[in-house]
mmCIF file of C-alpha atoms in Angstrom:
data_model
loop_
_atom_site.group_PDB
_atom_site.id
_atom_site.type_symbol
_atom_site.label_atom_id
_atom_site.label_comp_id
_atom_site.label_asym_id
_atom_site.label_seq_id
_atom_site.Cartn_x
_atom_site.Cartn_y
_atom_site.Cartn_z
ATOM 1 C CA MET A 19 12.503 12.382 8.015
ATOM 2 C CA SER A 20 10.364 10.022 9.625
ATOM 3 C CA LYS A 21 11.651 5.992 8.761
ATOM 4 C CA ALA A 22 9.445 3.624 6.684
ATOM 5 C CA LEU A 23 9.735 0.171 7.003
ATOM 6 C CA PHE A 24 8.814 -2.222 4.258
ATOM 7 C CA PHE A 25 8.643 -5.686 5.399
ATOM 8 C CA HIS A 26 8.397 -8.522 2.738
ATOM 9 C CA ALA A 27 9.312 -12.557 2.743
ATOM 10 C CA GLY A 28 11.097 -12.355 -1.082
ATOM 11 C CA CYS A 29 8.165 -13.956 -2.962
ATOM 12 C CA PRO A 30 9.020 -13.570 -6.395
ATOM 13 C CA VAL A 31 5.890 -12.408 -7.438
ATOM 14 C CA CYS A 32 5.810 -9.141 -5.047
ATOM 15 C CA VAL A 33 9.576 -8.615 -4.795
ATOM 16 C CA SER A 34 9.874 -5.965 -7.624
ATOM 17 C CA ALA A 35 6.134 -4.606 -7.541
ATOM 18 C CA GLU A 36 6.496 -3.955 -4.174
ATOM 19 C CA GLN A 37 9.911 -2.674 -3.991
ATOM 20 C CA GLN A 38 8.775 -0.099 -7.039
ATOM 21 C CA PHE A 39 5.996 1.138 -4.218
ATOM 22 C CA ALA A 40 8.284 1.629 -0.883
ATOM 23 C CA ALA A 41 10.765 3.570 -3.926
ATOM 24 C CA ALA A 42 7.676 5.822 -4.889
ATOM 25 C CA LEU A 43 7.753 7.086 -1.091
ATOM 26 C CA ASP A 44 9.254 10.867 -0.557
ATOM 27 C CA PRO A 45 12.723 10.485 -0.330
ATOM 28 C CA ALA A 46 12.901 14.085 1.293
ATOM 29 C CA ARG A 47 10.353 12.907 4.096
ATOM 30 C CA TYR A 48 11.039 9.096 4.367
ATOM 31 C CA ALA A 49 13.650 6.931 4.823
ATOM 32 C CA VAL A 50 12.520 3.420 3.281
ATOM 33 C CA GLU A 51 14.670 0.718 5.431
ATOM 34 C CA VAL A 52 13.371 -2.933 3.807
ATOM 35 C CA VAL A 53 13.473 -5.959 5.732
ATOM 36 C CA HIS A 54 12.904 -9.138 4.327
ATOM 37 C CA LEU A 55 11.297 -11.092 7.107
ATOM 38 C CA GLY A 56 12.557 -14.752 5.901
ATOM 39 C CA GLU A 57 15.839 -14.067 6.122
ATOM 40 C CA GLN A 58 16.074 -12.086 9.402
ATOM 41 C CA LYS A 59 13.117 -14.102 11.128
ATOM 42 C CA SER A 60 14.509 -12.074 15.005
ATOM 43 C CA ARG A 61 12.268 -8.899 13.271
ATOM 44 C CA ILE A 62 9.174 -10.482 13.105
ATOM 45 C CA ALA A 63 8.162 -9.998 16.823
ATOM 46 C CA GLU A 64 9.041 -5.990 15.756
ATOM 47 C CA ALA A 65 6.716 -6.352 12.692
ATOM 48 C CA GLU A 66 4.141 -7.707 15.254
ATOM 49 C CA ARG A 67 4.388 -5.202 17.913
ATOM 50 C CA LEU A 68 3.646 -2.385 14.454
ATOM 51 C CA GLY A 69 1.158 -4.155 13.821
ATOM 52 C CA VAL A 70 1.583 -6.045 11.042
ATOM 53 C CA LYS A 71 -0.434 -9.345 10.306
ATOM 54 C CA SER A 72 0.609 -10.225 6.603
ATOM 55 C CA VAL A 73 2.997 -9.340 4.177
ATOM 56 C CA PRO A 74 3.891 -7.218 2.023
ATOM 57 C CA ALA A 75 3.127 -4.360 4.465
ATOM 58 C CA LEU A 76 4.608 -0.665 4.736
ATOM 59 C CA VAL A 77 4.634 0.822 7.951
ATOM 60 C CA ILE A 78 4.304 4.600 7.747
ATOM 61 C CA ASP A 79 4.621 6.934 10.737
ATOM 62 C CA GLY A 80 3.581 3.788 13.115
ATOM 63 C CA GLN A 81 0.835 3.172 10.816
ATOM 64 C CA PRO A 82 1.046 -0.154 9.376
ATOM 65 C CA PHE A 83 -0.491 -0.845 5.787
ATOM 66 C CA HIS A 84 -1.053 -4.549 4.594
ATOM 67 C CA ILE A 85 -0.312 -4.040 0.631
ATOM 68 C CA ASN A 86 -2.266 -7.222 -1.306
ATOM 69 C CA PHE A 87 -1.769 -10.191 0.418
ATOM 70 C CA GLY A 88 1.188 -12.250 0.889
ATOM 71 C CA ALA A 89 2.058 -14.507 3.420
ATOM 72 C CA ALA A 90 0.560 -14.563 6.966
ATOM 73 C CA LEU A 91 3.329 -14.221 9.711
ATOM 74 C CA ALA A 92 2.736 -17.202 11.311
ATOM 75 C CA ASP A 93 4.009 -19.244 7.886
ATOM 76 C CA LEU A 94 7.387 -17.402 8.443
ATOM 77 C CA LYS A 95 8.314 -18.940 11.669
ATOM 78 C CA MET B 12 5.649 13.493 -13.287
ATOM 79 C CA SER B 13 3.473 10.353 -12.929
ATOM 80 C CA LYS B 14 -0.183 10.080 -12.182
ATOM 81 C CA ALA B 15 -0.916 8.057 -9.139
ATOM 82 C CA LEU B 16 -4.530 7.112 -8.872
ATOM 83 C CA PHE B 17 -5.520 6.593 -4.948
ATOM 84 C CA PHE B 18 -8.870 4.632 -5.006
ATOM 85 C CA HIS B 19 -11.466 4.165 -2.149
ATOM 86 C CA ALA B 20 -14.854 4.532 -1.127
ATOM 87 C CA GLY B 21 -14.946 6.432 1.767
ATOM 88 C CA CYS B 22 -15.041 4.202 4.933
ATOM 89 C CA PRO B 23 -14.601 6.605 7.834
ATOM 90 C CA VAL B 24 -11.953 4.302 9.222
ATOM 91 C CA CYS B 25 -9.300 3.773 5.999
ATOM 92 C CA VAL B 26 -10.466 7.590 5.036
ATOM 93 C CA SER B 27 -7.325 9.325 7.072
ATOM 94 C CA ALA B 28 -5.088 6.674 7.110
ATOM 95 C CA GLU B 29 -5.171 5.679 3.331
ATOM 96 C CA GLN B 30 -4.814 9.202 2.469
ATOM 97 C CA GLN B 31 -1.843 9.824 4.810
ATOM 98 C CA PHE B 32 -0.192 6.617 2.403
ATOM 99 C CA ALA B 33 -1.265 8.543 -0.509
ATOM 100 C CA ALA B 34 0.285 11.923 0.560
ATOM 101 C CA ALA B 35 3.744 9.817 1.479
ATOM 102 C CA LEU B 36 4.436 9.393 -2.369
ATOM 103 C CA ASP B 37 7.178 11.486 -3.594
ATOM 104 C CA PRO B 38 5.448 14.894 -5.110
ATOM 105 C CA ALA B 39 8.577 15.323 -7.147
ATOM 106 C CA ARG B 40 6.875 12.251 -9.318
ATOM 107 C CA TYR B 41 3.735 11.527 -8.202
ATOM 108 C CA ALA B 42 0.712 13.864 -8.779
ATOM 109 C CA VAL B 43 -2.237 11.805 -6.806
ATOM 110 C CA GLU B 44 -5.366 11.935 -7.863
ATOM 111 C CA VAL B 45 -7.822 10.650 -5.104
ATOM 112 C CA VAL B 46 -11.096 9.034 -6.410
ATOM 113 C CA HIS B 47 -14.238 8.080 -4.039
ATOM 114 C CA LEU B 48 -15.812 5.496 -6.101
ATOM 115 C CA GLY B 49 -18.878 5.659 -3.737
ATOM 116 C CA GLU B 50 -19.685 9.154 -5.720
ATOM 117 C CA GLN B 51 -17.573 8.428 -9.188
ATOM 118 C CA LYS B 52 -19.682 5.145 -9.707
ATOM 119 C CA SER B 53 -18.672 6.314 -13.249
ATOM 120 C CA ARG B 54 -15.195 5.731 -12.502
ATOM 121 C CA ILE B 55 -15.806 2.314 -11.354
ATOM 122 C CA ALA B 56 -14.982 0.402 -14.768
ATOM 123 C CA GLU B 57 -11.566 2.575 -15.220
ATOM 124 C CA ALA B 58 -10.744 1.347 -11.606
ATOM 125 C CA GLU B 59 -11.367 -2.523 -13.179
ATOM 126 C CA ARG B 60 -9.682 -1.920 -16.070
ATOM 127 C CA LEU B 61 -6.622 -0.700 -14.342
ATOM 128 C CA GLY B 62 -6.768 -4.164 -12.495
ATOM 129 C CA VAL B 63 -8.143 -2.621 -9.002
ATOM 130 C CA LYS B 64 -10.024 -5.481 -7.468
ATOM 131 C CA SER B 65 -10.392 -3.942 -3.851
ATOM 132 C CA VAL B 66 -10.440 -0.290 -1.808
ATOM 133 C CA PRO B 67 -8.504 1.081 -0.907
ATOM 134 C CA ALA B 68 -6.563 0.562 -3.643
ATOM 135 C CA LEU B 69 -3.238 2.843 -4.992
ATOM 136 C CA VAL B 70 -2.279 2.425 -8.822
ATOM 137 C CA ILE B 71 1.234 3.861 -9.946
ATOM 138 C CA ASP B 72 2.550 3.727 -13.002
ATOM 139 C CA GLY B 73 0.078 1.164 -13.910
ATOM 140 C CA GLN B 74 0.081 -1.034 -11.172
ATOM 141 C CA PRO B 75 -2.436 -1.420 -8.967
ATOM 142 C CA PHE B 76 -1.314 -2.044 -5.193
ATOM 143 C CA HIS B 77 -4.471 -3.089 -2.842
ATOM 144 C CA ILE B 78 -4.183 -1.660 0.644
ATOM 145 C CA ASN B 79 -5.736 -3.377 3.452
ATOM 146 C CA PHE B 80 -8.928 -4.928 2.841
ATOM 147 C CA GLY B 81 -12.159 -2.596 2.675
ATOM 148 C CA ALA B 82 -15.102 -3.122 0.138
ATOM 149 C CA ALA B 83 -15.294 -5.212 -3.225
ATOM 150 C CA LEU B 84 -16.060 -3.405 -6.293
ATOM 151 C CA ALA B 85 -18.573 -5.153 -6.639
ATOM 152 C CA ASP B 86 -20.450 -4.111 -3.420
ATOM 153 C CA LEU B 87 -20.469 -0.591 -4.928
ATOM 154 C CA LYS B 88 -22.717 -0.966 -7.889
#
């Protein structure tokens, strides 16, 4: 079981669609943790270390994937 | 079983990472078809109808998700 991290910032347009995307991952292989960076600013540094440049983003097996374009991490600080 | 469509254009940087992403989907729920738009230009119109603006992109349940930024569809025509 790998951990997949889904970072977002709660933008109303994106949440439902992006959570659908995170929910599409294989539950036999991935435990998905959803992190709202607007509410958990302490985790922005973690996202940056994982290579996340913008949200929404999904990190699978240590590889960041930026989905569409929402907000730059700098805008959340 | 839903069909998921993964559109890409064969950029060498992206292929392995993006196929890893498509492969992470739940195989019990999604049959993933990978479409190389550089080789199958006849399917660019289909991608556009689905709302794809750039590649790589993944369409799940009719909803397009643009991953990172690769190439605009217009550049493939």
